[in-house]
mmCIF file with all atom_site columns, C-alpha atoms in Angstrom:
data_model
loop_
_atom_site.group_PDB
_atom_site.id
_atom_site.type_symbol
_atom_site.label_atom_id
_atom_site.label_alt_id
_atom_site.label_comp_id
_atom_site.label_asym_id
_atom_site.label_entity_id
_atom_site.label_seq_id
_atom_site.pdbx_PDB_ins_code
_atom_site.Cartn_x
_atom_site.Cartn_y
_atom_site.Cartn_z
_atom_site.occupancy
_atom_site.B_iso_or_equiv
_atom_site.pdbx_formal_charge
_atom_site.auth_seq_id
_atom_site.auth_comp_id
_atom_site.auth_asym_id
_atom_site.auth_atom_id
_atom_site.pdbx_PDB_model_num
ATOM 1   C CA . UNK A 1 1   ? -14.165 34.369  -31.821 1.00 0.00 ? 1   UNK A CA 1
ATOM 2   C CA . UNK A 1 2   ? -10.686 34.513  -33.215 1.00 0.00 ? 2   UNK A CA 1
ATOM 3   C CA . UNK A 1 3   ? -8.052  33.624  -30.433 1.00 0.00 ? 3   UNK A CA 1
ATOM 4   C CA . UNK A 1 4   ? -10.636 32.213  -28.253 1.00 0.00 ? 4   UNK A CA 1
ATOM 5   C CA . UNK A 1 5   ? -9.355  28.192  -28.498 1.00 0.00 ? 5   UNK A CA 1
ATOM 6   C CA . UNK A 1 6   ? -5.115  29.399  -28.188 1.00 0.00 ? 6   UNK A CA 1
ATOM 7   C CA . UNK A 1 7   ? -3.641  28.583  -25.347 1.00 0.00 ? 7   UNK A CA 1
ATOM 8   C CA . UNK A 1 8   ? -3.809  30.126  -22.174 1.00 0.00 ? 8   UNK A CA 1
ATOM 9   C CA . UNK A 1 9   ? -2.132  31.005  -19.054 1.00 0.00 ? 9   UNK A CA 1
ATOM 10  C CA . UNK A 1 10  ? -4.397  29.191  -16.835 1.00 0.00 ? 10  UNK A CA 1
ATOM 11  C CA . UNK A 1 11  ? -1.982  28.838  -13.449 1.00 0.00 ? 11  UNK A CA 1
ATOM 12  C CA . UNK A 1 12  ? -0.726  32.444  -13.567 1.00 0.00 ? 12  UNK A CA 1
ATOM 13  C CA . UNK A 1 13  ? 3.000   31.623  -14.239 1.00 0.00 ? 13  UNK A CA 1
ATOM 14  C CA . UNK A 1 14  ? 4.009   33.599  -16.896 1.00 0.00 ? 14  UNK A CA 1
ATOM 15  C CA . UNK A 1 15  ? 4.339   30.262  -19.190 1.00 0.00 ? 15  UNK A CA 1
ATOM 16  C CA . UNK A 1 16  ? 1.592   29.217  -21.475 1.00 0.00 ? 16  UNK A CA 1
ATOM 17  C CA . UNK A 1 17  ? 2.082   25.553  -22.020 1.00 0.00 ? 17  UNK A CA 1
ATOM 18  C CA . UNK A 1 18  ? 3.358   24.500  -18.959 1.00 0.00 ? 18  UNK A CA 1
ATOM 19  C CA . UNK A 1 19  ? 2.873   22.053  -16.318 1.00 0.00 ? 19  UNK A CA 1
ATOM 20  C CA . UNK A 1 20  ? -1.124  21.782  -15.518 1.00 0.00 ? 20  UNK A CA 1
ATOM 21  C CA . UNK A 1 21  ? -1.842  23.380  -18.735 1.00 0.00 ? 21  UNK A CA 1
ATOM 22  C CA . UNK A 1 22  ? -0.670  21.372  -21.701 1.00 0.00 ? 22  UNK A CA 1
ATOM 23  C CA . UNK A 1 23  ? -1.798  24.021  -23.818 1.00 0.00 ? 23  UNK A CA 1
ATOM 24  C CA . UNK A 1 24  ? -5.461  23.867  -22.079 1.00 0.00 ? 24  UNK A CA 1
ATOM 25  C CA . UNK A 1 25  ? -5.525  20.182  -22.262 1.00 0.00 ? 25  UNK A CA 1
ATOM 26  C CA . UNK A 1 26  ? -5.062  17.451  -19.668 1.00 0.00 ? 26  UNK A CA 1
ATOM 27  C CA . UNK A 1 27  ? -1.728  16.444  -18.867 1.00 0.00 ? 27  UNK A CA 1
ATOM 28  C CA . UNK A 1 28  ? -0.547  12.775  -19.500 1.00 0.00 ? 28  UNK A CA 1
ATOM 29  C CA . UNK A 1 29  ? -1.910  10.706  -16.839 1.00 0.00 ? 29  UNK A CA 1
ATOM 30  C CA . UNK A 1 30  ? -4.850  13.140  -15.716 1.00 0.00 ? 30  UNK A CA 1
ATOM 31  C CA . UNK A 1 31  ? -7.801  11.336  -15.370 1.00 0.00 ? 31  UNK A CA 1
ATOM 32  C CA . UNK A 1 32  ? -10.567 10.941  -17.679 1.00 0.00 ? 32  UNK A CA 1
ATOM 33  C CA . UNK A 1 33  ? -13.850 12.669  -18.181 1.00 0.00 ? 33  UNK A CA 1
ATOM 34  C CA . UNK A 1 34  ? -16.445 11.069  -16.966 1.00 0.00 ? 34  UNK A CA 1
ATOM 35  C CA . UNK A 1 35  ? -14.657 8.247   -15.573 1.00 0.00 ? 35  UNK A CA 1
ATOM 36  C CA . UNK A 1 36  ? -14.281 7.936   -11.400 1.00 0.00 ? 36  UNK A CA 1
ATOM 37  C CA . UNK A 1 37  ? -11.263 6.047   -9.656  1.00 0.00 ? 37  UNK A CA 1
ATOM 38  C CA . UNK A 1 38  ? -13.920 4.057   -8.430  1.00 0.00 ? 38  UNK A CA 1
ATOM 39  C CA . UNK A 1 39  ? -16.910 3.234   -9.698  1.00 0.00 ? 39  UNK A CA 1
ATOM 40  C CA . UNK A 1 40  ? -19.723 -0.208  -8.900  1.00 0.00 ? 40  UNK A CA 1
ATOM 41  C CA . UNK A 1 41  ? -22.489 -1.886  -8.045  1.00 0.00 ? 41  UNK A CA 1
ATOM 42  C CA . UNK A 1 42  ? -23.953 -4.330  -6.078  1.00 0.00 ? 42  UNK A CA 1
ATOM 43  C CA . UNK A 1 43  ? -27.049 -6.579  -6.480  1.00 0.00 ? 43  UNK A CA 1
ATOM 44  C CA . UNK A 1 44  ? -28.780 -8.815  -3.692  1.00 0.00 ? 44  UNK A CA 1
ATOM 45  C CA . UNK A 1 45  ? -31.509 -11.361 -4.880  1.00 0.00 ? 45  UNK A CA 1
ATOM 46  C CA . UNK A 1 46  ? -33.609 -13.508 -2.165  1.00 0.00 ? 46  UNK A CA 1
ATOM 47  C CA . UNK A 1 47  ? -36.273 -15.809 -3.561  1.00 0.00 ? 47  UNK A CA 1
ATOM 48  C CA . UNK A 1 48  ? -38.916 -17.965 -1.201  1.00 0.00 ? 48  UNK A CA 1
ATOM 49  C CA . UNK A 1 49  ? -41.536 -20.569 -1.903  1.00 0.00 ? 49  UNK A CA 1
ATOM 50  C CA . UNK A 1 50  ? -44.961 -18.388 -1.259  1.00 0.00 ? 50  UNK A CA 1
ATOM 51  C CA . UNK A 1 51  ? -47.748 -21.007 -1.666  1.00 0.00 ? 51  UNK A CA 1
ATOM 52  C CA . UNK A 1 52  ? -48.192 -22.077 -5.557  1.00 0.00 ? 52  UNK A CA 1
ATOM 53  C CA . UNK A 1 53  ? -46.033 -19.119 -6.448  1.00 0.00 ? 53  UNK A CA 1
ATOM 54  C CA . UNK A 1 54  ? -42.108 -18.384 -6.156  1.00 0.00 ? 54  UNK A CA 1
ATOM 55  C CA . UNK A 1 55  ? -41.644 -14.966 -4.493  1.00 0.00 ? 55  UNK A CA 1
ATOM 56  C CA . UNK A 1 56  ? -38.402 -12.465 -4.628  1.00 0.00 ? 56  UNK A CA 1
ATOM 57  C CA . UNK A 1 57  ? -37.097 -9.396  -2.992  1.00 0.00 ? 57  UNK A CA 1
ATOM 58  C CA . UNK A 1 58  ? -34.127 -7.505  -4.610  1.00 0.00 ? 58  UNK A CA 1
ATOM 59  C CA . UNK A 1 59  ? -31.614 -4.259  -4.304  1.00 0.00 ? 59  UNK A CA 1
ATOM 60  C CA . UNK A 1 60  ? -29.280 -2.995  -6.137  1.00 0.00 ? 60  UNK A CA 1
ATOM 61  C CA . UNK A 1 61  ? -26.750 -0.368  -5.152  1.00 0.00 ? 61  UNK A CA 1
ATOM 62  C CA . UNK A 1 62  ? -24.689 2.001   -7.826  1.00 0.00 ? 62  UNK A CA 1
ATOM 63  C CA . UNK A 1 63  ? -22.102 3.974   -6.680  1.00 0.00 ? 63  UNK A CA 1
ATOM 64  C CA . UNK A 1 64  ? -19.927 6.286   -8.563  1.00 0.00 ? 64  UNK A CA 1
ATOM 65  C CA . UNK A 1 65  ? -17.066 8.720   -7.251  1.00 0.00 ? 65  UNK A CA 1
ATOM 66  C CA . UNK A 1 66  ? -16.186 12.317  -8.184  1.00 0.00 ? 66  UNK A CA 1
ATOM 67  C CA . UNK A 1 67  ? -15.000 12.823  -11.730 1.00 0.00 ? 67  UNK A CA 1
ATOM 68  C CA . UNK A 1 68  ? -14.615 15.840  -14.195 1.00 0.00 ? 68  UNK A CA 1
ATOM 69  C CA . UNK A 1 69  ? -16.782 16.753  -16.729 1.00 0.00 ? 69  UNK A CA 1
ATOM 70  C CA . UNK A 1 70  ? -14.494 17.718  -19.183 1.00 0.00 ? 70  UNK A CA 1
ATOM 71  C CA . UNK A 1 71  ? -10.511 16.766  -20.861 1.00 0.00 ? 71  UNK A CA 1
ATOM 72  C CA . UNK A 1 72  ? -10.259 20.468  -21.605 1.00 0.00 ? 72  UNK A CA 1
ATOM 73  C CA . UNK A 1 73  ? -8.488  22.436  -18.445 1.00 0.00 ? 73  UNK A CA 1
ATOM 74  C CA . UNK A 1 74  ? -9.762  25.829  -19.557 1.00 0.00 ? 74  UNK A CA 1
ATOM 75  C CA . UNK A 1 75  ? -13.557 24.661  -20.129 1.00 0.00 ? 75  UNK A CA 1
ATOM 76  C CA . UNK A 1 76  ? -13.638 22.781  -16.892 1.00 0.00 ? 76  UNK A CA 1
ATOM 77  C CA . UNK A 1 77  ? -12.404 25.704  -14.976 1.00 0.00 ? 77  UNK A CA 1
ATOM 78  C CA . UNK A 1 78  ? -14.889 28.186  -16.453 1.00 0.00 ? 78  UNK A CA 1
ATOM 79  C CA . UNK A 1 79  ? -17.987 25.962  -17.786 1.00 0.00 ? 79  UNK A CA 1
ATOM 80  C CA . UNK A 1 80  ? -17.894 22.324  -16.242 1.00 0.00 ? 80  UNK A CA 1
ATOM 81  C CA . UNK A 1 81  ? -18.124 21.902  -12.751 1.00 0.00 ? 81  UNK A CA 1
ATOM 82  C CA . UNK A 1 82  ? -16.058 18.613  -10.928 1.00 0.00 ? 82  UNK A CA 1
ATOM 83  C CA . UNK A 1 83  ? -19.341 15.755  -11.153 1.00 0.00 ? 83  UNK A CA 1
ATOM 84  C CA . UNK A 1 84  ? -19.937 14.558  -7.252  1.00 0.00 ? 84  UNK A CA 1
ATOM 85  C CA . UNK A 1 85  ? -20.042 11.000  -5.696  1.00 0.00 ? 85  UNK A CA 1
ATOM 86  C CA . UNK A 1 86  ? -23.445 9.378   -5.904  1.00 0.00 ? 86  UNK A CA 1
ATOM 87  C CA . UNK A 1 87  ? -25.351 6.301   -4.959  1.00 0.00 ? 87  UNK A CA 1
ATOM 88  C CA . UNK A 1 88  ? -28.671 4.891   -6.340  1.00 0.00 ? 88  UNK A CA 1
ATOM 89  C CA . UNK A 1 89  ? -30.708 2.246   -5.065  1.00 0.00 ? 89  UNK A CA 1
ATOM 90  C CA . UNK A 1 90  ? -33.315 0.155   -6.509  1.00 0.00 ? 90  UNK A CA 1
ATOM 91  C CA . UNK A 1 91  ? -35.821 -1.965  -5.208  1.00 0.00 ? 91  UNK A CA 1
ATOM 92  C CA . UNK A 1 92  ? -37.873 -4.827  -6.652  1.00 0.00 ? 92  UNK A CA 1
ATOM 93  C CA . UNK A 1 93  ? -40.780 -7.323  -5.171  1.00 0.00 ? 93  UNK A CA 1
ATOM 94  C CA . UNK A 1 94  ? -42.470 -9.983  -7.648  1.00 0.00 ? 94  UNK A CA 1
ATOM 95  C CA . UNK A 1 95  ? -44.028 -13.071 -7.791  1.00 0.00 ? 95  UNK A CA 1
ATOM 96  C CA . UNK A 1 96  ? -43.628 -16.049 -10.560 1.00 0.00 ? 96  UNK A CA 1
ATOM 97  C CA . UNK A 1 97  ? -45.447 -18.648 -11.463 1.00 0.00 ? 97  UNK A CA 1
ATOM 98  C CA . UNK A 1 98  ? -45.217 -20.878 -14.828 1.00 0.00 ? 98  UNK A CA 1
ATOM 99  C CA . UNK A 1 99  ? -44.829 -17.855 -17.086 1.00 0.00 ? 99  UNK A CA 1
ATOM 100 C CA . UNK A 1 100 ? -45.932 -15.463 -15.416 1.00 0.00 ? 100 UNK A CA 1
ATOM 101 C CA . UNK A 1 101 ? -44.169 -12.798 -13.445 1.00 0.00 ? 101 UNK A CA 1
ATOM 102 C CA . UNK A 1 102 ? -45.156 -9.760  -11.734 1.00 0.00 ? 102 UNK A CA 1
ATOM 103 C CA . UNK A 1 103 ? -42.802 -7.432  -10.195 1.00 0.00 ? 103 UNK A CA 1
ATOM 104 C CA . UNK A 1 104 ? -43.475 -3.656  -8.386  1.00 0.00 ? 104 UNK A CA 1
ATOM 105 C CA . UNK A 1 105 ? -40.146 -1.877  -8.405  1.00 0.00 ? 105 UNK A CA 1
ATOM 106 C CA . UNK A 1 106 ? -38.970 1.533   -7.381  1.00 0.00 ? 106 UNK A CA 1
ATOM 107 C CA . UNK A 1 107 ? -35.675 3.078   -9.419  1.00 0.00 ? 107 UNK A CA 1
ATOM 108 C CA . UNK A 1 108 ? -33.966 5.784   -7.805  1.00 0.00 ? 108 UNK A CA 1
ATOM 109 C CA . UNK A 1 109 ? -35.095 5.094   -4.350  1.00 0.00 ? 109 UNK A CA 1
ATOM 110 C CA . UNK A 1 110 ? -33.724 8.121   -2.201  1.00 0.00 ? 110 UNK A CA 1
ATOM 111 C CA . UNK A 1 111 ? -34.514 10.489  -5.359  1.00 0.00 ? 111 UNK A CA 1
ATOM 112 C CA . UNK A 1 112 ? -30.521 11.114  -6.164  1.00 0.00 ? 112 UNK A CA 1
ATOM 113 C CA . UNK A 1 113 ? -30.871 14.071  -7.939  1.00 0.00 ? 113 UNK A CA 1
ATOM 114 C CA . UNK A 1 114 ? -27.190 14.438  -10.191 1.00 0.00 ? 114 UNK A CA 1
ATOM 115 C CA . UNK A 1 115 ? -25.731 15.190  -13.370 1.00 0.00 ? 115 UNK A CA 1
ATOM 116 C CA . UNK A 1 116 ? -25.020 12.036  -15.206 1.00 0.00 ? 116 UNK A CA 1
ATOM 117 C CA . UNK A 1 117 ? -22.958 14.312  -17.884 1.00 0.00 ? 117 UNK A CA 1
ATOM 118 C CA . UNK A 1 118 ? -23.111 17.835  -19.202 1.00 0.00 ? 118 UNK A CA 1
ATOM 119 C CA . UNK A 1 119 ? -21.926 18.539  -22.914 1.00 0.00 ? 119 UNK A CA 1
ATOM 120 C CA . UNK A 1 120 ? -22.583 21.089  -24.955 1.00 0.00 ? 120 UNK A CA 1
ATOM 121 C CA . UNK A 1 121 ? -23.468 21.911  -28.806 1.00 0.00 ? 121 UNK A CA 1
ATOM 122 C CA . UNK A 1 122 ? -19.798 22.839  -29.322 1.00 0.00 ? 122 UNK A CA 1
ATOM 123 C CA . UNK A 1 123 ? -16.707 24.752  -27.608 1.00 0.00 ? 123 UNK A CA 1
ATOM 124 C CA . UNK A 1 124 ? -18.083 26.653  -24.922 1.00 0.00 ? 124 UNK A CA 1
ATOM 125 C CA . UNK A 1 125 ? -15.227 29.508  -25.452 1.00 0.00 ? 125 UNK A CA 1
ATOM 126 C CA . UNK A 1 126 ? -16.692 29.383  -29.343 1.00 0.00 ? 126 UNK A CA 1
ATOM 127 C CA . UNK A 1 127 ? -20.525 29.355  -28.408 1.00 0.00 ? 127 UNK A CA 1
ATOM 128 C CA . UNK A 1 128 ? -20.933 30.785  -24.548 1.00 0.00 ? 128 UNK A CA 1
ATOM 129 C CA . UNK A 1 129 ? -22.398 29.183  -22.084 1.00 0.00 ? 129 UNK A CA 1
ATOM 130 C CA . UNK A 1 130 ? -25.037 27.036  -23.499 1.00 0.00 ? 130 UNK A CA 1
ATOM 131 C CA . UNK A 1 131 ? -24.153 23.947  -21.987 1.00 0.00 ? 131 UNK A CA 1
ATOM 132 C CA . UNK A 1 132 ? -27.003 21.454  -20.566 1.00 0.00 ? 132 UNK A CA 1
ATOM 133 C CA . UNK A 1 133 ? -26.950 18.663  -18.600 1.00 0.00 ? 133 UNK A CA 1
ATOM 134 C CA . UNK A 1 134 ? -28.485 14.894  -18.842 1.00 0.00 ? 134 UNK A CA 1
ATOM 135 C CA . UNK A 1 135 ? -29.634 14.443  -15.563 1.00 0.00 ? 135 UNK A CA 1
ATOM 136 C CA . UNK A 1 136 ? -30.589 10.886  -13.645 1.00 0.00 ? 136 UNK A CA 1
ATOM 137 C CA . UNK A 1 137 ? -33.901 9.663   -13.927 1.00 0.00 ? 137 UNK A CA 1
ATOM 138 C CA . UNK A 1 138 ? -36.364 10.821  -11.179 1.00 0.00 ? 138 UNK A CA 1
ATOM 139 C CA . UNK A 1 139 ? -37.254 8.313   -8.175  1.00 0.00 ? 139 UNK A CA 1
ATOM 140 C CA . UNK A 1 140 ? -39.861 5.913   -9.932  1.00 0.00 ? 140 UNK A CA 1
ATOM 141 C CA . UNK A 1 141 ? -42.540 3.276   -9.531  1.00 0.00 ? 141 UNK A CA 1
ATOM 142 C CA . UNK A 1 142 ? -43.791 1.138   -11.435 1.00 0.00 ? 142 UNK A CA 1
ATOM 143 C CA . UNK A 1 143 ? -45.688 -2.257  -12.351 1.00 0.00 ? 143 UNK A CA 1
ATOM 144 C CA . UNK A 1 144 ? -43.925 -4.810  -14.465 1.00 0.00 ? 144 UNK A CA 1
ATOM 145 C CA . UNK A 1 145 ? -45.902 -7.988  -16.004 1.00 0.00 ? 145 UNK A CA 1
ATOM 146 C CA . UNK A 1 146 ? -43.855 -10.394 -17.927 1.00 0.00 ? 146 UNK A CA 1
ATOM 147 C CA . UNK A 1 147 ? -44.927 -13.374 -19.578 1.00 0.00 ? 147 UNK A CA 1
ATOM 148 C CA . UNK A 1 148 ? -41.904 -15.980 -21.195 1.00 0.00 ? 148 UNK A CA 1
ATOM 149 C CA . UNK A 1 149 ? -43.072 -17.758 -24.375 1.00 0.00 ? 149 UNK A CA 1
#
């Protein structure tokens, strides 16, 4: 696809290369793909004596902010979409004793159902539109046993 990576006059202005187009790539101090302004997480852990065994609720909360998907103007305007804010929760209940330890969690509680990237096999204005996504893991449940040697 000759011409297909030159630059472009995204904004309309008669100048390729300008200001918000830095010959189709971010301008200096843009943010980064993939990275949010704010992005963390936050973990609660209560344990309790339950009889012979030692017993323990926990949460954990993720939350990530809006970012792009992409450093390339052009491709994000025409291929990438903006990522949105999202929030996961977790949940875990075990019980311990010795070395034992049993735990039933649940990942994803609220079934967030995002994008955690989308890439592609190479340019999108080379290849088309065959981007994919990696999406976040379902809302599961599960049964852990551990034993510590």
């Amino acid at each position: 696809c000759p011409g297909c990576q030159s630059p472009k006059d995204i904004n309309g202005d008669g100048v390729i290369g300008g200001p918000g187009e830095s010959a189709n790539w971010a301008d200096k101090g843009e943010q980064l793909p993939l990275t949010a302004k704010f992005k963390g997480n936050l973990t609660a852990r209560y344990t309790v004596p339950i009889g012979e065994f030692e017993g323990h609720l926990q949460a954990t909360v993720a939350y990530q902010g809006k970012r792009n998907s992409s450093l390339n103007i052009r491709d994000m305007e025409l291929y990438y979409p903006e990522f949105k804010e999202n929030t996961f929760l977790d949940l875990t209940a075990g019980l311990a004793k010795d070395s034992y330890e049993i735990e039933l969690f649940v990942k994803n509680v609220t079934n967030e159902d995002t994008p955690l990237a989308i890439t592609s096999q190479c340019a999108p204005a080379t290849c088309g539109q065959q981007i994919y996504g990696i999406p976040a893991r379902p809302r599961t449940v599960g049964l852990k046993f551990t034993q510590n040697f």
